[in-house]
Amino acid sequence: LRRYNIGTSLLFRKQMRMENAFCQLTPLRRQILTMLFVEEMTPEEVAAELGCSVDAVYNNRSRALKKLREAIMKGEVGK
């Protein structure tokens, strides 16, 4: 049971880091990630909806995911 609590605590901290990082993204990047991963739209559909290029969708997605990865990994070195 103790092992479960420790694992749950670590998961909760990662989740909180991700949530905080998501909130730090620009509104456009949050919207793009939401449309791609929650609403399951294609990059082409997102670009049409937002009135931007498909390349802009890919670039913003890449930068947003990099920020989220960095936030999740933050604090894990040395543990």
PDB file of N, CA and C in Angstrom, residues 39-66:
ATOM      1  N   GLU A  39      -9.857  17.047 -29.281  1.00  0.00           N
ATOM      2  CA  GLU A  39     -10.915  17.016 -30.297  1.00  0.00           C
ATOM      3  C   GLU A  39     -10.567  16.108 -31.472  1.00  0.00           C
ATOM      4  N   GLU A  40      -9.329  15.616 -31.483  1.00  0.00           N
ATOM      5  CA  GLU A  40      -8.842  14.673 -32.495  1.00  0.00           C
ATOM      6  C   GLU A  40      -9.000  15.189 -33.921  1.00  0.00           C
ATOM      7  N   MET A  41      -8.708  16.466 -34.099  1.00  0.00           N
ATOM      8  CA  MET A  41      -8.731  17.065 -35.433  1.00  0.00           C
ATOM      9  C   MET A  41      -7.388  16.828 -36.110  1.00  0.00           C
ATOM     10  N   THR A  42      -7.380  16.820 -37.417  1.00  0.00           N
ATOM     11  CA  THR A  42      -6.131  16.706 -38.170  1.00  0.00           C
ATOM     12  C   THR A  42      -5.458  18.079 -38.219  1.00  0.00           C
ATOM     13  N   PRO A  43      -4.146  18.098 -38.472  1.00  0.00           N
ATOM     14  CA  PRO A  43      -3.476  19.396 -38.611  1.00  0.00           C
ATOM     15  C   PRO A  43      -4.111  20.274 -39.700  1.00  0.00           C
ATOM     16  N   GLU A  44      -4.572  19.648 -40.759  1.00  0.00           N
ATOM     17  CA  GLU A  44      -5.225  20.394 -41.840  1.00  0.00           C
ATOM     18  C   GLU A  44      -6.523  21.035 -41.353  1.00  0.00           C
ATOM     19  N   GLU A  45      -7.293  20.287 -40.563  1.00  0.00           N
ATOM     20  CA  GLU A  45      -8.537  20.823 -40.010  1.00  0.00           C
ATOM     21  C   GLU A  45      -8.258  21.967 -39.031  1.00  0.00           C
ATOM     22  N   VAL A  46      -7.233  21.807 -38.223  1.00  0.00           N
ATOM     23  CA  VAL A  46      -6.872  22.851 -37.260  1.00  0.00           C
ATOM     24  C   VAL A  46      -6.464  24.117 -38.013  1.00  0.00           C
ATOM     25  N   ALA A  47      -5.634  23.958 -39.028  1.00  0.00           N
ATOM     26  CA  ALA A  47      -5.183  25.108 -39.810  1.00  0.00           C
ATOM     27  C   ALA A  47      -6.366  25.832 -40.448  1.00  0.00           C
ATOM     28  N   ALA A  48      -7.300  25.084 -41.003  1.00  0.00           N
ATOM     29  CA  ALA A  48      -8.475  25.700 -41.628  1.00  0.00           C
ATOM     30  C   ALA A  48      -9.322  26.436 -40.593  1.00  0.00           C
ATOM     31  N   GLU A  49      -9.489  25.821 -39.423  1.00  0.00           N
ATOM     32  CA  GLU A  49     -10.300  26.422 -38.359  1.00  0.00           C
ATOM     33  C   GLU A  49      -9.666  27.705 -37.824  1.00  0.00           C
ATOM     34  N   LEU A  50      -8.334  27.698 -37.699  1.00  0.00           N
ATOM     35  CA  LEU A  50      -7.632  28.848 -37.125  1.00  0.00           C
ATOM     36  C   LEU A  50      -7.203  29.878 -38.168  1.00  0.00           C
ATOM     37  N   GLY A  51      -7.311  29.510 -39.431  1.00  0.00           N
ATOM     38  CA  GLY A  51      -6.904  30.429 -40.488  1.00  0.00           C
ATOM     39  C   GLY A  51      -5.398  30.609 -40.577  1.00  0.00           C
ATOM     40  N   CYS A  52      -4.676  29.520 -40.350  1.00  0.00           N
ATOM     41  CA  CYS A  52      -3.218  29.565 -40.453  1.00  0.00           C
ATOM     42  C   CYS A  52      -2.753  28.417 -41.338  1.00  0.00           C
ATOM     43  N   SER A  53      -1.459  28.351 -41.578  1.00  0.00           N
ATOM     44  CA  SER A  53      -0.926  27.277 -42.413  1.00  0.00           C
ATOM     45  C   SER A  53      -0.776  25.985 -41.611  1.00  0.00           C
ATOM     46  N   VAL A  54      -0.709  24.890 -42.336  1.00  0.00           N
ATOM     47  CA  VAL A  54      -0.476  23.591 -41.697  1.00  0.00           C
ATOM     48  C   VAL A  54       0.908  23.595 -41.047  1.00  0.00           C
ATOM     49  N   ASP A  55       1.878  24.237 -41.705  1.00  0.00           N
ATOM     50  CA  ASP A  55       3.220  24.338 -41.119  1.00  0.00           C
ATOM     51  C   ASP A  55       3.180  25.062 -39.779  1.00  0.00           C
ATOM     52  N   ALA A  56       2.358  26.096 -39.654  1.00  0.00           N
ATOM     53  CA  ALA A  56       2.240  26.822 -38.380  1.00  0.00           C
ATOM     54  C   ALA A  56       1.672  25.901 -37.301  1.00  0.00           C
ATOM     55  N   VAL A  57       0.735  25.047 -37.677  1.00  0.00           N
ATOM     56  CA  VAL A  57       0.166  24.093 -36.713  1.00  0.00           C
ATOM     57  C   VAL A  57       1.262  23.131 -36.240  1.00  0.00           C
ATOM     58  N   TYR A  58       2.028  22.574 -37.181  1.00  0.00           N
ATOM     59  CA  TYR A  58       3.102  21.646 -36.818  1.00  0.00           C
ATOM     60  C   TYR A  58       4.159  22.328 -35.949  1.00  0.00           C
ATOM     61  N   ASN A  59       4.561  23.548 -36.321  1.00  0.00           N
ATOM     62  CA  ASN A  59       5.581  24.265 -35.556  1.00  0.00           C
ATOM     63  C   ASN A  59       5.112  24.569 -34.142  1.00  0.00           C
ATOM     64  N   ASN A  60       3.890  25.049 -34.000  1.00  0.00           N
ATOM     65  CA  ASN A  60       3.358  25.361 -32.676  1.00  0.00           C
ATOM     66  C   ASN A  60       3.163  24.106 -31.839  1.00  0.00           C
ATOM     67  N   ARG A  61       2.728  23.028 -32.466  1.00  0.00           N
ATOM     68  CA  ARG A  61       2.579  21.751 -31.757  1.00  0.00           C
ATOM     69  C   ARG A  61       3.925  21.287 -31.224  1.00  0.00           C
ATOM     70  N   SER A  62       4.937  21.351 -32.069  1.00  0.00           N
ATOM     71  CA  SER A  62       6.271  20.909 -31.681  1.00  0.00           C
ATOM     72  C   SER A  62       6.807  21.725 -30.510  1.00  0.00           C
ATOM     73  N   ARG A  63       6.680  23.025 -30.574  1.00  0.00           N
ATOM     74  CA  ARG A  63       7.185  23.887 -29.500  1.00  0.00           C
ATOM     75  C   ARG A  63       6.405  23.670 -28.199  1.00  0.00           C
ATOM     76  N   ALA A  64       5.100  23.500 -28.322  1.00  0.00           N
ATOM     77  CA  ALA A  64       4.272  23.276 -27.135  1.00  0.00           C
ATOM     78  C   ALA A  64       4.616  21.947 -26.471  1.00  0.00           C
ATOM     79  N   LEU A  65       4.770  20.900 -27.257  1.00  0.00           N
ATOM     80  CA  LEU A  65       5.108  19.583 -26.697  1.00  0.00           C
ATOM     81  C   LEU A  65       6.490  19.594 -26.055  1.00  0.00           C
ATOM     82  N   LYS A  66       7.423  20.341 -26.637  1.00  0.00           N
ATOM     83  CA  LYS A  66       8.754  20.463 -26.043  1.00  0.00           C
ATOM     84  C   LYS A  66       8.646  21.093 -24.658  1.00  0.00           C
TER      85      LYS A  66
END
